[in-house]
């Protein structure tokens, strides 16, 4: 199948569910809202210290909850009672999110793993390898993408990039990511690039791959980004144009 005719390109994707003020990112409500609107969903995924894969995209609990501490040093028991953004909704596992989606819409899983490669990726693959609806993975860590290339090439994979702050991944790696220097070794099926960093010459070089702009937050940003990409990952809305 031509990937340019697949869901990766043809249908806007909801970042961490179709969010509202009452339905914050990566919660059951946001996921259910996206499913109700027949919208593909990007989920975040990272591992707790006990191996549980949760839908949470930040290093520290304080980013979205009243808790504190680095996610990768905690167990599910440490986080299970915390609430997201002062709502009734708690942190959910990737397995729970997939059960809610129930193969009704396509899923893109944004994997956060700056630790040892292998165990996290294998756990995620076990959760999605028999999933009935279309599924893809994406990561800013090239080693995660390479793991899927070598061990689960049947899963669509993408490299996530943009002009990150140097402190995010370190100066050297950040520059390589922005310039898509890892693309040859990762052999991604698509590129996910920060919408505010488009257009640029590094992305244009890879226009033979689907280019997906992420962090598109409103119709104005959508109308700008869509000129330089093949699809968008939107936050809090579905493009009406």
Coordinates of C-alpha atoms in Angstrom, one line a residue:
X1 CA 0.0 0.0 0.0
X2 CA 1.2 3.5 -0.9
X3 CA 1.8 5.3 2.5
X4 CA 0.7 8.6 0.9
X5 CA -2.8 7.0 0.6
X6 CA -2.8 5.7 4.2
X7 CA -4.3 7.2 7.4
X8 CA -0.9 8.6 8.3
X9 CA -1.4 11.2 5.5
X10 CA -5.1 11.4 4.8
X11 CA -6.6 12.1 8.2
X12 CA -5.6 14.7 10.8
X13 CA -4.4 13.2 14.1
X14 CA -5.5 14.3 17.6
X15 CA -2.5 14.9 19.9
X16 CA -3.0 12.9 23.1
X17 CA -6.7 12.6 22.4
X18 CA -9.2 15.3 21.4
X19 CA -8.6 17.6 24.3
X20 CA -10.8 20.3 25.9
X21 CA -10.5 22.2 29.2
X22 CA -12.5 19.4 30.8
X23 CA -10.7 16.6 28.9
X24 CA -7.0 17.0 29.3
X25 CA -4.3 15.2 27.3
X26 CA -3.9 11.4 27.6
X27 CA -7.0 11.0 29.7
X28 CA -9.9 8.6 29.2
X29 CA -12.2 11.6 28.3
X30 CA -9.9 13.0 25.6
X31 CA -9.4 9.5 24.1
X32 CA -13.1 8.8 24.1
X33 CA -13.8 12.2 22.5
X34 CA -11.4 11.5 19.7
X35 CA -13.0 8.0 19.1
X36 CA -16.4 9.6 19.1
X37 CA -15.3 12.0 16.4
X38 CA -13.6 9.2 14.4
X39 CA -10.2 10.9 14.7
X40 CA -6.9 9.0 14.8
X41 CA -5.0 9.5 18.1
X42 CA -1.4 10.1 19.0
X43 CA -0.7 8.6 22.5
X44 CA 2.4 9.3 24.6
X45 CA 4.2 6.3 26.1
X46 CA 7.0 5.9 28.6
X47 CA 8.0 3.4 31.2
X48 CA 7.8 3.6 34.9
X49 CA 10.5 1.9 37.0
X50 CA 8.4 -1.1 37.4
X51 CA 8.0 -1.6 33.7
X52 CA 4.4 -0.3 33.4
X53 CA 3.9 1.8 30.2
X54 CA 1.9 4.9 31.0
X55 CA 0.5 7.6 28.8
X56 CA 2.4 10.6 30.1
X57 CA 4.8 12.8 27.9
X58 CA 6.8 14.6 30.5
X59 CA 9.8 13.7 32.6
X60 CA 8.4 15.0 35.9
X61 CA 5.0 14.4 37.4
X62 CA 4.7 18.1 38.3
X63 CA 4.2 19.0 34.7
X64 CA 0.6 17.8 34.8
X65 CA -0.2 16.7 38.3
X66 CA 0.2 17.8 42.0
X67 CA 2.8 15.0 42.4
X68 CA 6.5 15.3 42.0
X69 CA 9.4 13.1 41.0
X70 CA 10.9 11.7 37.8
X71 CA 8.5 9.3 36.1
X72 CA 11.1 6.7 35.2
X73 CA 12.1 6.3 38.9
X74 CA 8.5 5.6 40.1
X75 CA 6.1 2.7 40.2
X76 CA 2.5 2.6 39.2
X77 CA 1.5 2.6 42.8
X78 CA 3.2 6.0 43.2
X79 CA 1.2 7.6 40.4
X80 CA -2.2 5.8 40.2
X81 CA -4.0 8.2 42.5
X82 CA -2.8 11.4 41.0
X83 CA -5.1 13.5 38.9
X84 CA -4.3 15.2 35.6
X85 CA -4.6 19.0 35.5
X86 CA -6.9 19.3 38.6
X87 CA -9.6 17.1 37.0
X88 CA -11.1 13.8 38.0
X89 CA -9.0 11.9 35.5
X90 CA -5.9 10.0 36.5
X91 CA -2.8 8.7 34.7
X92 CA -3.7 5.7 32.5
X93 CA -1.6 2.9 31.1
X94 CA -1.0 2.4 27.4
X95 CA -2.8 -0.9 27.7
X96 CA -5.9 0.9 29.2
X97 CA -5.8 3.5 26.4
X98 CA -5.7 0.9 23.7
X99 CA -8.6 -0.9 25.3
X100 CA -10.6 2.3 25.3
X101 CA -9.8 2.9 21.6
X102 CA -10.8 -0.7 21.0
X103 CA -9.4 -0.6 17.4
X104 CA -12.0 1.9 16.3
X105 CA -9.5 4.5 15.1
X106 CA -5.8 4.4 14.0
X107 CA -3.2 5.0 16.7
X108 CA 0.3 6.7 16.7
X109 CA 2.4 6.0 19.8
X110 CA 4.9 8.7 20.7
X111 CA 7.6 6.8 22.7
X112 CA 9.7 8.6 25.3
X113 CA 12.8 6.5 26.2
X114 CA 16.1 8.1 27.1
X115 CA 17.3 5.0 29.0
X116 CA 18.3 1.5 27.9
X117 CA 16.9 0.4 24.6
X118 CA 15.0 -2.8 24.2
X119 CA 12.8 -3.6 27.1
X120 CA 10.5 -0.6 26.8
X121 CA 10.2 -1.1 23.0
X122 CA 9.5 -4.8 23.3
X123 CA 6.8 -4.2 25.9
X124 CA 5.1 -1.7 23.7
X125 CA 5.4 -4.0 20.7
X126 CA 3.7 -6.8 22.7
X127 CA 0.8 -4.5 23.3
X128 CA 0.3 -3.4 19.7
X129 CA 1.5 -6.4 17.5
X130 CA -2.0 -7.9 17.3
X131 CA -3.9 -4.6 17.4
X132 CA -6.7 -4.7 14.8
X133 CA -6.7 -1.0 13.8
X134 CA -3.7 0.6 12.0
X135 CA -0.9 1.6 14.4
X136 CA 2.4 3.4 14.1
X137 CA 5.2 4.4 16.5
X138 CA 7.3 7.6 16.5
X139 CA 10.1 8.8 18.7
X140 CA 12.7 11.5 19.0
X141 CA 15.2 8.8 20.1
X142 CA 16.7 7.3 17.0
X143 CA 17.7 4.2 18.9
X144 CA 14.0 3.5 19.6
X145 CA 13.2 3.9 15.9
X146 CA 16.1 1.6 15.0
X147 CA 14.8 -1.0 17.4
X148 CA 11.5 -1.2 15.6
X149 CA 13.3 -1.3 12.2
X150 CA 15.3 -4.3 13.3
X151 CA 12.7 -6.1 15.5
X152 CA 9.3 -5.0 14.3
X153 CA 9.5 -3.8 10.8
X154 CA 5.8 -4.5 10.2
X155 CA 5.0 -1.5 12.4
X156 CA 5.0 1.9 10.7
X157 CA 7.7 4.1 12.3
X158 CA 8.6 7.7 12.3
X159 CA 11.3 10.0 13.6
X160 CA 10.1 13.0 15.7
X161 CA 12.1 16.2 15.3
X162 CA 12.2 20.0 15.3
X163 CA 14.5 22.7 16.6
X164 CA 14.5 21.5 20.2
X165 CA 16.2 23.4 23.0
X166 CA 19.8 22.1 23.5
X167 CA 19.0 21.1 27.1
X168 CA 16.3 18.7 25.9
X169 CA 18.6 16.1 24.4
X170 CA 22.0 17.7 24.7
X171 CA 23.5 20.1 22.2
X172 CA 25.0 17.5 19.7
X173 CA 22.0 15.3 19.5
X174 CA 19.6 18.2 19.3
X175 CA 21.4 19.6 16.3
X176 CA 21.4 16.2 14.6
X177 CA 17.7 15.8 15.2
X178 CA 16.9 19.2 13.8
X179 CA 18.9 18.5 10.7
X180 CA 17.4 15.0 10.4
X181 CA 20.9 13.4 10.5
X182 CA 19.5 10.2 11.9
X183 CA 17.2 9.5 9.0
X184 CA 19.5 7.2 7.1
X185 CA 20.1 4.9 10.0
X186 CA 16.5 4.9 11.2
X187 CA 15.0 4.4 7.8
X188 CA 11.6 5.9 9.0
X189 CA 8.4 5.6 7.1
X190 CA 7.5 9.2 7.9
X191 CA 8.9 12.3 9.6
X192 CA 7.1 14.1 12.4
X193 CA 8.4 17.7 12.6
X194 CA 7.4 20.6 14.9
X195 CA 5.0 22.8 12.9
X196 CA 6.5 26.1 14.1
X197 CA 9.8 25.0 12.5
X198 CA 8.4 24.6 9.0
X199 CA 9.4 25.2 6.3
X200 CA 13.1 24.4 6.4
X201 CA 15.7 23.0 4.0
X202 CA 16.4 19.9 6.1
X203 CA 12.7 18.7 5.9
X204 CA 12.4 19.6 2.3
X205 CA 15.3 17.2 1.5
X206 CA 13.1 14.3 2.6
X207 CA 9.9 15.2 0.8
X208 CA 9.8 11.7 -0.6
X209 CA 8.6 10.7 2.8
X210 CA 5.3 11.8 4.4
X211 CA 6.0 14.9 6.5
X212 CA 3.6 15.3 9.4
X213 CA 3.5 18.6 11.3
X214 CA 2.8 18.4 15.1
X215 CA 1.8 20.9 17.8
X216 CA -0.7 22.5 15.5
X217 CA -3.0 24.4 17.9
X218 CA -5.5 26.3 15.9
X219 CA -6.9 26.9 12.4
X220 CA -4.4 29.7 11.7
X221 CA -1.4 27.4 12.5
X222 CA -3.0 24.7 10.5
X223 CA -3.3 26.9 7.4
X224 CA 0.4 27.8 7.7
X225 CA 1.6 24.2 8.3
X226 CA -0.5 22.5 5.7
X227 CA 1.5 24.2 3.0
X228 CA 4.6 22.4 4.0
X229 CA 3.5 19.0 5.1
X230 CA 1.3 16.0 4.2
X231 CA -0.7 15.8 7.5
X232 CA -1.0 17.4 10.9
X233 CA -1.1 16.4 14.6
X234 CA -3.5 18.9 16.2
X235 CA -4.0 19.9 19.8
X236 CA -7.6 20.5 20.9
X237 CA -9.3 20.7 17.6
X238 CA -10.0 19.0 14.3
X239 CA -9.3 21.1 11.2
X240 CA -12.5 22.2 9.4
X241 CA -10.8 23.2 6.1

